[in-house]
PDB file of C-alpha atoms in Angstrom:
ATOM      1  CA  UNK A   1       0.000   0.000   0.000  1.00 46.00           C
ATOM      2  CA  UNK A   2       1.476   3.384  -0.545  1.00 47.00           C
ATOM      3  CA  UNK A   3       1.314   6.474   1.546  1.00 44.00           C
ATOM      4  CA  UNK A   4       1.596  10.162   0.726  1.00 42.00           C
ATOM      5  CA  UNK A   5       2.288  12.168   3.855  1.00 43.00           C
ATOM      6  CA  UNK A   6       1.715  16.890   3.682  1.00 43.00           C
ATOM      7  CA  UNK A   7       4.005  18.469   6.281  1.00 44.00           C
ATOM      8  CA  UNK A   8       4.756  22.093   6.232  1.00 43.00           C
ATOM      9  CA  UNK A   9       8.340  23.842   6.985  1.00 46.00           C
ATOM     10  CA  UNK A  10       7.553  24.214  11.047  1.00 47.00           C
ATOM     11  CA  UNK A  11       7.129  21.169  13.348  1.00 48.00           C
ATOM     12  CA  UNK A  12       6.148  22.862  15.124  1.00 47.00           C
ATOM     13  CA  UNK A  13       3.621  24.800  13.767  1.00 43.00           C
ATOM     14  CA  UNK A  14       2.207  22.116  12.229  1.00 45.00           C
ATOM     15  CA  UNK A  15       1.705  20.056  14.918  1.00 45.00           C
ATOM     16  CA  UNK A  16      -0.227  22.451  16.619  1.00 46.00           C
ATOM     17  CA  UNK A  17      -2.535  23.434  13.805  1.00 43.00           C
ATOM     18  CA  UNK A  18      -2.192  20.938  11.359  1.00 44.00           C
ATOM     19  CA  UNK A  19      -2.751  17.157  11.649  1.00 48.00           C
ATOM     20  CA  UNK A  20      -0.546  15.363   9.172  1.00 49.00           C
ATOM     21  CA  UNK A  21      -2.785  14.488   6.001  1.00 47.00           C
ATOM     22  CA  UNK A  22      -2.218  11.007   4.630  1.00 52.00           C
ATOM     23  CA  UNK A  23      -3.649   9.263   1.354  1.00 47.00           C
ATOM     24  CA  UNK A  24      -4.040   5.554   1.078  1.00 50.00           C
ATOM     25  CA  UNK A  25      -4.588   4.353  -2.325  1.00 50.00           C
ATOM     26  CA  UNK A  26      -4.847   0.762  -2.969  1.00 50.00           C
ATOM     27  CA  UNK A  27      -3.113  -0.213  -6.249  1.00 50.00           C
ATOM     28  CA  UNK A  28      -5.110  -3.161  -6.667  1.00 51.00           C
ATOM     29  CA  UNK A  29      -8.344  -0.625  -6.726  1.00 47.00           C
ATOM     30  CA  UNK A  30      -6.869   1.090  -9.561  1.00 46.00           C
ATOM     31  CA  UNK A  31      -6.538  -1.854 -11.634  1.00 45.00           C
ATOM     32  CA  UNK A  32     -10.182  -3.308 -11.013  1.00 50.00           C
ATOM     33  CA  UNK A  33     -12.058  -0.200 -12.006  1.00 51.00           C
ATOM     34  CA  UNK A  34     -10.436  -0.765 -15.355  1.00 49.00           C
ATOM     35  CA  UNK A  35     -12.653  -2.750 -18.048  1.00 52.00           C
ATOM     36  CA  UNK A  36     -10.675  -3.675 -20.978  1.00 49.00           C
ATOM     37  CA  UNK A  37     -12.435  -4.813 -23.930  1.00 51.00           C
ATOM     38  CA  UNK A  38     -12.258  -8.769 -24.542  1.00 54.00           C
ATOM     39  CA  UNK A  39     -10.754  -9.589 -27.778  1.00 48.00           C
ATOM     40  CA  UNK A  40     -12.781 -11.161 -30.261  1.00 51.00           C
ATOM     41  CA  UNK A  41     -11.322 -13.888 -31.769  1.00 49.00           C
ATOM     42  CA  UNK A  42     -11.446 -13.938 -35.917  1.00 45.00           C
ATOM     43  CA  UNK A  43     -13.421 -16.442 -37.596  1.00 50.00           C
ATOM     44  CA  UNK A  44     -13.199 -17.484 -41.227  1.00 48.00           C
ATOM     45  CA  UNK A  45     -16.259 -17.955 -43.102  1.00 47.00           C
ATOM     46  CA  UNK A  46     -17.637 -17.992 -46.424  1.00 45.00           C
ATOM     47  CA  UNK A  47     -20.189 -15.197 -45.722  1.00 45.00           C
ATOM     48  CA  UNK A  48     -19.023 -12.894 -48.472  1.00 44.00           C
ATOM     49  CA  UNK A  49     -20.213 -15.324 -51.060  1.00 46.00           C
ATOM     50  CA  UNK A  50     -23.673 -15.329 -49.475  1.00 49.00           C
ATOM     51  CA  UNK A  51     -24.892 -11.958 -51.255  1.00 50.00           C
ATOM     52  CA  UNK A  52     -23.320 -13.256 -54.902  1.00 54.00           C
ATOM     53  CA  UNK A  53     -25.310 -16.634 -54.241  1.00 58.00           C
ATOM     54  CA  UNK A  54     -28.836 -14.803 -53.334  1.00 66.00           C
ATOM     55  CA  UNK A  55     -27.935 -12.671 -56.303  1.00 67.00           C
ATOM     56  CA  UNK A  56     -27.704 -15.564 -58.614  1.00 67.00           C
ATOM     57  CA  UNK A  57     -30.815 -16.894 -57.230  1.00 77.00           C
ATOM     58  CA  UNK A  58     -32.862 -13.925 -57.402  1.00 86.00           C
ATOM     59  CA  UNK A  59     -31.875 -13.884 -61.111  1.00 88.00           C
ATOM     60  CA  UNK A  60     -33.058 -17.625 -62.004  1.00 90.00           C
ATOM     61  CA  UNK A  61     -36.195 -16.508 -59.892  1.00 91.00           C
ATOM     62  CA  UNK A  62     -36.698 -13.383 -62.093  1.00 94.00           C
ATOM     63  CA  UNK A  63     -36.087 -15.468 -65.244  1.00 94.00           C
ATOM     64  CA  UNK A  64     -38.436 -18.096 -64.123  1.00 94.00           C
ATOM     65  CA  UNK A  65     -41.387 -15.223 -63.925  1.00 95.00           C
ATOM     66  CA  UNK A  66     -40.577 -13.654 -67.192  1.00 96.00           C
ATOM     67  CA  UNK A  67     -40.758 -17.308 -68.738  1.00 96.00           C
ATOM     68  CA  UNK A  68     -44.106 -17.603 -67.119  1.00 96.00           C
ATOM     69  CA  UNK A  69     -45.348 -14.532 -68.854  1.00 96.00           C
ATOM     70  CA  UNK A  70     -44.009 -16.398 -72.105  1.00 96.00           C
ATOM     71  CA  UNK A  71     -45.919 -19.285 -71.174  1.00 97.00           C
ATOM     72  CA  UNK A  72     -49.311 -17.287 -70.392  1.00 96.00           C
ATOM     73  CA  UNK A  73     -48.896 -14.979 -73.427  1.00 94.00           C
ATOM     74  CA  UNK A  74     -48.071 -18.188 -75.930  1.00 95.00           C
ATOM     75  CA  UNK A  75     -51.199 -20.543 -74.457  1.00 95.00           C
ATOM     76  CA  UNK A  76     -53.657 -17.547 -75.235  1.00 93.00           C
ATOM     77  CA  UNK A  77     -52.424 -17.632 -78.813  1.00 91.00           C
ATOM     78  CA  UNK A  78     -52.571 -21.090 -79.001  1.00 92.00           C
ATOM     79  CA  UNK A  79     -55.835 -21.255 -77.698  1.00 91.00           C
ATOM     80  CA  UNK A  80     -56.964 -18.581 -80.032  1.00 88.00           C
ATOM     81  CA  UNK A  81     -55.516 -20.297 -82.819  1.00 87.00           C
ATOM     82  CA  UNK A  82     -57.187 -23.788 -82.228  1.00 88.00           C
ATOM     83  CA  UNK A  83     -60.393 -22.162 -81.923  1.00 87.00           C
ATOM     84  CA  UNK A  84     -60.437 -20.125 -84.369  1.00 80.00           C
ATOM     85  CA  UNK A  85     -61.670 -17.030 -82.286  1.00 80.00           C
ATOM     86  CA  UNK A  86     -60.839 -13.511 -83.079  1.00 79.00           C
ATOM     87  CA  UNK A  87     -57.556 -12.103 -81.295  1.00 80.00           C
ATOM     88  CA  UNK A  88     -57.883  -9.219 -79.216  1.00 79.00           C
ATOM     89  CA  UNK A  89     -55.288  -6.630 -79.944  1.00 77.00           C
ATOM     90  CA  UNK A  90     -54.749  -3.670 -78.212  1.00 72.00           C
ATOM     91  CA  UNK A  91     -52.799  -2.525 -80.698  1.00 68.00           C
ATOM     92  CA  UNK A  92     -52.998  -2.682 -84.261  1.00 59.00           C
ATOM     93  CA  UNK A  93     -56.444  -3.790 -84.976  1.00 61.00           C
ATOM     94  CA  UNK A  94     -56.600  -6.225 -88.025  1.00 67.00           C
ATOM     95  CA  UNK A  95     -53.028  -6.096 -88.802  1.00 72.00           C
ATOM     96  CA  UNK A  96     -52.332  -7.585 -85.751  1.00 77.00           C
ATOM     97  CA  UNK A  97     -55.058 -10.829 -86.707  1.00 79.00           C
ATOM     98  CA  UNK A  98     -53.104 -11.108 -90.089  1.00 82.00           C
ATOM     99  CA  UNK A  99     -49.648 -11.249 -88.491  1.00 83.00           C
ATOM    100  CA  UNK A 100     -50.707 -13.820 -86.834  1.00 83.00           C
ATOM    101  CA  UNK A 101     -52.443 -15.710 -88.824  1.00 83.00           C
ATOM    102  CA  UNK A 102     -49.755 -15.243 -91.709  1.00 86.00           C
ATOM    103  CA  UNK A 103     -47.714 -17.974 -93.283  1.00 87.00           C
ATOM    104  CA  UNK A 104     -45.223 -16.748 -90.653  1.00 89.00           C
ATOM    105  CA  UNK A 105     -46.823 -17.981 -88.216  1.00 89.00           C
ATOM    106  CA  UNK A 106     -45.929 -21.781 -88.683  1.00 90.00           C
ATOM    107  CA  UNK A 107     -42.757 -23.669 -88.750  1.00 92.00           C
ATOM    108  CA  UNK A 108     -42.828 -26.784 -90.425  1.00 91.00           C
ATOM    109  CA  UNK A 109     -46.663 -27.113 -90.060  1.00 89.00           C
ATOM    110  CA  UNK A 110     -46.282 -26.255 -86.211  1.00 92.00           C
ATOM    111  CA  UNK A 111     -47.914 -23.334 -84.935  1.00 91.00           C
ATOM    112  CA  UNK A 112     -45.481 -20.564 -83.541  1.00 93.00           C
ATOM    113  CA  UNK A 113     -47.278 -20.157 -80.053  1.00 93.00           C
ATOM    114  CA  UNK A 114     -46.816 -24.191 -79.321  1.00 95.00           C
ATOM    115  CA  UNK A 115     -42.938 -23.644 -80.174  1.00 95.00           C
ATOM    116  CA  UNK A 116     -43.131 -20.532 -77.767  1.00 95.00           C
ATOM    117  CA  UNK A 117     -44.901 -22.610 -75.323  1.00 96.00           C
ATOM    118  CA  UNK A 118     -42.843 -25.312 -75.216  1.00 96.00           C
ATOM    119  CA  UNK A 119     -39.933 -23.293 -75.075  1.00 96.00           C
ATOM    120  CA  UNK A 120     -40.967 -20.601 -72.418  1.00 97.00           C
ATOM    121  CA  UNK A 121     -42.304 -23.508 -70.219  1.00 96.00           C
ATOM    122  CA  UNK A 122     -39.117 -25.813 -70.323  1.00 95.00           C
ATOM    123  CA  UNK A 123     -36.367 -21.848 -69.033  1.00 96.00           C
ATOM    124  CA  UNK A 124     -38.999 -21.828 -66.121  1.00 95.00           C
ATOM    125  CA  UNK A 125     -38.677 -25.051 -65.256  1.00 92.00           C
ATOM    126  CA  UNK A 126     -34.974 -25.217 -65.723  1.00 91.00           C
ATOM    127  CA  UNK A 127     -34.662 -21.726 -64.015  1.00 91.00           C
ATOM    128  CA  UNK A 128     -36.589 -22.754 -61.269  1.00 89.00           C
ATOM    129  CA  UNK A 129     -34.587 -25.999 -60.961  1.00 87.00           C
ATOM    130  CA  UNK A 130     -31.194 -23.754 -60.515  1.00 86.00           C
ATOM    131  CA  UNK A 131     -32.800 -22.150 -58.038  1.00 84.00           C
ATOM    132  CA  UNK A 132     -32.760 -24.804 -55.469  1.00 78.00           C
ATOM    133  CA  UNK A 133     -29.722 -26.543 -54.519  1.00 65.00           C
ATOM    134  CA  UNK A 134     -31.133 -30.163 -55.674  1.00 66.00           C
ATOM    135  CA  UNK A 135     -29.619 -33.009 -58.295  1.00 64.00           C
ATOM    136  CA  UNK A 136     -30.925 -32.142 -61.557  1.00 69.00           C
ATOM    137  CA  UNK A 137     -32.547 -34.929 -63.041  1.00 67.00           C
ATOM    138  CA  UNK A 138     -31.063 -37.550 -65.462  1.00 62.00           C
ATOM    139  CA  UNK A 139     -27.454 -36.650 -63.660  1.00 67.00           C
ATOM    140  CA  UNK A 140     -27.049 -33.111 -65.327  1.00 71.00           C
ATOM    141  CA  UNK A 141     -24.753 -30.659 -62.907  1.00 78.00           C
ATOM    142  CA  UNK A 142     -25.610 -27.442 -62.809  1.00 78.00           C
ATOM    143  CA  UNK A 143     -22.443 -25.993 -64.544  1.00 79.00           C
ATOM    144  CA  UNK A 144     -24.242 -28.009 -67.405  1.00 80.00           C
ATOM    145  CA  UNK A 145     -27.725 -26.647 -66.624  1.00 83.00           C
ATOM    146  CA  UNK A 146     -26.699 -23.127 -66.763  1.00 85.00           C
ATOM    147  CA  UNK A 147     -24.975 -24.244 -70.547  1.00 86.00           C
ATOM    148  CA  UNK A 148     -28.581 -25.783 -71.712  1.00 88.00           C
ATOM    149  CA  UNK A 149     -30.437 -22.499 -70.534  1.00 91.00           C
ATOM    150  CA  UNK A 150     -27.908 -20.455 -72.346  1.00 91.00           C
ATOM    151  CA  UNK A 151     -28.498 -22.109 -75.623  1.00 91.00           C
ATOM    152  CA  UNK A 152     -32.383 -22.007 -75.185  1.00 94.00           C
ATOM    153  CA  UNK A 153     -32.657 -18.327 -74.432  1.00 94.00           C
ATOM    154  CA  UNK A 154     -29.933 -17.533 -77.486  1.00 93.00           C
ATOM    155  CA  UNK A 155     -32.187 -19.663 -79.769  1.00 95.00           C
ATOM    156  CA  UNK A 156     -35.533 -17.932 -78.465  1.00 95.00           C
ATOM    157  CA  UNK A 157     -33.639 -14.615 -78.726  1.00 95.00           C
ATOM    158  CA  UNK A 158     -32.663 -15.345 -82.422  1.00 95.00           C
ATOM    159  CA  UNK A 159     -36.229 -15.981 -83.237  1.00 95.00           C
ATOM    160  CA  UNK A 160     -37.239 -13.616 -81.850  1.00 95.00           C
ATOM    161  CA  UNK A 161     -34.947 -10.559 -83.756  1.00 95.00           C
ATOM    162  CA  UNK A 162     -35.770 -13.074 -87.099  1.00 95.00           C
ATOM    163  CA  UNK A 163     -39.087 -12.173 -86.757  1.00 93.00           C
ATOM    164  CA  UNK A 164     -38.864  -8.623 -86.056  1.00 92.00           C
ATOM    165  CA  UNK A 165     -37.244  -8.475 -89.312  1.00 92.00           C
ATOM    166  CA  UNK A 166     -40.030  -9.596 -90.971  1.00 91.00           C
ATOM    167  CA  UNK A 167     -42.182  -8.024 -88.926  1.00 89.00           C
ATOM    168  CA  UNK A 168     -40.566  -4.789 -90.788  1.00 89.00           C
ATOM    169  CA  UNK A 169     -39.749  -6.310 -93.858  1.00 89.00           C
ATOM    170  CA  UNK A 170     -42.906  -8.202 -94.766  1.00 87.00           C
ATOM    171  CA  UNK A 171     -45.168  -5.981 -92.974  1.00 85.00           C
ATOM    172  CA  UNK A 172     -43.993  -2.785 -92.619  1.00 83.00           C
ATOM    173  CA  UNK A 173     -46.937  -0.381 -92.308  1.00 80.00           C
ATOM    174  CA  UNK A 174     -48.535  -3.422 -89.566  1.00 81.00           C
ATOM    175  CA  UNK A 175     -48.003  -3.758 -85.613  1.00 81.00           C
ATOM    176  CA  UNK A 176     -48.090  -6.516 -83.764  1.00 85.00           C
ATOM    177  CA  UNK A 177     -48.203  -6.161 -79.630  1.00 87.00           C
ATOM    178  CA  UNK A 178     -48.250  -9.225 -78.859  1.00 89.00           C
ATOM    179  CA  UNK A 179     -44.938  -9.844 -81.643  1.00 89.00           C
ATOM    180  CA  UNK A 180     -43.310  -7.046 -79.829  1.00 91.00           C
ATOM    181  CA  UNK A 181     -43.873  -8.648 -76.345  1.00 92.00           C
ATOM    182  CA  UNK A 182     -42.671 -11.278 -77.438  1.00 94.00           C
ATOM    183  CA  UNK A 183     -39.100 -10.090 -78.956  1.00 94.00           C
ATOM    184  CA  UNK A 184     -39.382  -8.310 -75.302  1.00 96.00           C
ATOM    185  CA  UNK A 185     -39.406 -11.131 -72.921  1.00 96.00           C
ATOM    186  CA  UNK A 186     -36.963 -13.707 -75.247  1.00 96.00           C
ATOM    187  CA  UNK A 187     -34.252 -10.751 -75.375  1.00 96.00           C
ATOM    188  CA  UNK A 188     -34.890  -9.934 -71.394  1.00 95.00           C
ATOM    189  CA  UNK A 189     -33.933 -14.041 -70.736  1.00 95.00           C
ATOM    190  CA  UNK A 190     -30.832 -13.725 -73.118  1.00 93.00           C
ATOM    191  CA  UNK A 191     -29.367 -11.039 -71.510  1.00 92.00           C
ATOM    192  CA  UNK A 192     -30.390 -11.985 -67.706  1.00 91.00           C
ATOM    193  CA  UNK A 193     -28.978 -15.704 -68.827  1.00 89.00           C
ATOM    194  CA  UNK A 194     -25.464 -14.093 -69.979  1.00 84.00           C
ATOM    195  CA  UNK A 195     -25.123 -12.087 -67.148  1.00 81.00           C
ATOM    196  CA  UNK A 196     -25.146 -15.017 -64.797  1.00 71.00           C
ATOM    197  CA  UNK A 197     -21.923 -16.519 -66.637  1.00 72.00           C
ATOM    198  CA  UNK A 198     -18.833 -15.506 -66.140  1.00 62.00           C
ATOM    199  CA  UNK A 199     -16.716 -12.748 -68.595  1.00 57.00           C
ATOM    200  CA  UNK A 200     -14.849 -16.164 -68.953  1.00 62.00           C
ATOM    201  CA  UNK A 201     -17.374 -18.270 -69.746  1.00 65.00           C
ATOM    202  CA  UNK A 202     -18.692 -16.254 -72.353  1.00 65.00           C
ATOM    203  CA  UNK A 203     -16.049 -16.041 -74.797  1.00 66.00           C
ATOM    204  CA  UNK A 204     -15.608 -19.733 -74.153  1.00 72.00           C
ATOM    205  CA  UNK A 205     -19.686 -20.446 -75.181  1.00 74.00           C
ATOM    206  CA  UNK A 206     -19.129 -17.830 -77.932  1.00 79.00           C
ATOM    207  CA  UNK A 207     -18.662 -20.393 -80.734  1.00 79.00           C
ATOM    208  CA  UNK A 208     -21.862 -22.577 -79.181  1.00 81.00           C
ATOM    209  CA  UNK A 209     -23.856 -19.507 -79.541  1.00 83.00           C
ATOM    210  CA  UNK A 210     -23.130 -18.647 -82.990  1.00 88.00           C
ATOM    211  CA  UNK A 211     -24.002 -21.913 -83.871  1.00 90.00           C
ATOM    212  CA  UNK A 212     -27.052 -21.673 -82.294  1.00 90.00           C
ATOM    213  CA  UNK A 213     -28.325 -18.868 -83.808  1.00 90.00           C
ATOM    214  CA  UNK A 214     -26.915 -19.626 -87.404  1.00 92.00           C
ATOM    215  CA  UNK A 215     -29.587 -23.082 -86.910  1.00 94.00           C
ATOM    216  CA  UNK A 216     -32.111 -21.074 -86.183  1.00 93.00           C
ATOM    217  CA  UNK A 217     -32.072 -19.204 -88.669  1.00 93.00           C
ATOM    218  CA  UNK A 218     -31.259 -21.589 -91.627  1.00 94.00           C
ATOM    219  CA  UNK A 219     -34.314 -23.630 -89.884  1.00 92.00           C
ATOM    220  CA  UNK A 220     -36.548 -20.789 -89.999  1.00 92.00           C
ATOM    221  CA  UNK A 221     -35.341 -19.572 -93.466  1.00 90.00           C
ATOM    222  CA  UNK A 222     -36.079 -23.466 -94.968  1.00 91.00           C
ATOM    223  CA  UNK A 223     -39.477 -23.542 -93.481  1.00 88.00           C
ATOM    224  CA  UNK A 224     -40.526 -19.828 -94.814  1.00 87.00           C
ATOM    225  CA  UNK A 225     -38.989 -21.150 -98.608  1.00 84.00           C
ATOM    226  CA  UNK A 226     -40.790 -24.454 -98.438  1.00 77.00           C
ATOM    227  CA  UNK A 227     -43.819 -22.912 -97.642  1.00 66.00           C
ATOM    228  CA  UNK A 228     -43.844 -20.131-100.121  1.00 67.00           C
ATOM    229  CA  UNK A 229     -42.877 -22.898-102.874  1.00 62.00           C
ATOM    230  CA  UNK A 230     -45.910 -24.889-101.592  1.00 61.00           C
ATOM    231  CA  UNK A 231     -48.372 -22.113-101.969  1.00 55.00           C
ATOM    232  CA  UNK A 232     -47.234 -21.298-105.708  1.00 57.00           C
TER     233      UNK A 232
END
């Protein structure tokens, strides 16, 4: 314990007036009133990657949905064109009936809105699929997966940009709103597809994707001929 002790110059003085003043501070006391802050130890974990991973998911979710509106948009044509019932276009008026009703709007005898069906029905399933951290079926990885959705939404979105051609070429003072939604959602799965592969990735999948698109077009292109030759 250590002590502090006050005296004047006089003894004398004082001791008569003064009582000696002593301080008694406890070191220990000193010490305890101190709080230091506990050191946290540091933990590695793989929490960064969380965010990129909700990111990617978010994306097959939002491609899922837009596929969906593909799927609704192509089963009311389809339905329409079984029928036979008159197609409501808010835009256009009668053009819009002979767009669609055009020899454009079959492929090898098929009707264009099964094609879209089938096509905007299988990128929401697949999207949906990537979404959840399951086995794909029939042993496919995902890595693989991802490569399959990129070559469906390249081949809807060069379709789609064939047909806007002739939608200005063949038909140029006609609109179409249901074409144009169309070329809208195919082009919005493209680009949301190719932004969840890597810069990498995409130069690699270049070549694939030329190919694609170069098949869809000679197979649209042979179907148009032979059915032009077929109606002469």
């Amino acid at each position: 314990m250590a002590t502090f002790t006050l005296t004047t110059l006089s003894p004398s003085f004082s001791s008569h007036f003064f009582a000696p003043v002593r301080f008694n501070r406890s070191p220990n006391l000193f010490y305890k009133n101190l709080h230091f802050p506990k050191l946290q130890s540091l933990k590695c974990s793989s929490s960064s990657s969380e965010p990129e991973t909700s990111t990617i998911d978010w994306t097959y979710k939002l491609i899922s949905g837009i596929a969906g509106i593909g799927f609704i948009e192509t089963s009311y044509l389809a339905y329409l064109k079984f029928t036979g019932s008159d197609v409501f276009c808010p835009v256009g008026g009668d053009t819009c009936s002979s767009i669609l009703n055009s020899d454009y709007a079959v492929v090898f005898g098929v009707p264009l809105p099964l094609i879209g069906m089938a096509a905007y029905s299988f990128v929401a399933a697949l999207s949906l699929q990537l979404t959840t951290k399951k086995n794909l079926p029939f042993g496919v990885n995902r890595s693989n997966a991802q490569l399959v959705l990129l070559g469906s939404t390249t081949s809807m979105a060069t379709a789609s940009a064939y047909f806007l051609y002739i939608l200005t070429t063949a038909f140029p003072e006609s609109s179409c709103s249901y074409c144009l939604l169309s070329v809208l959602l195919s082009f919005s799965l493209f680009f949301l597809t190719l932004k969840d592969i890597g810069l990498q990735e995409k130069y690699k999948q270049l070549g694939l994707q030329l190919v694609i698109a170069s098949l869809v077009i000679l197979t649209l292109n042979t179907s148009y001929s032979s059915a032009k030759s077929t109606s002469r």
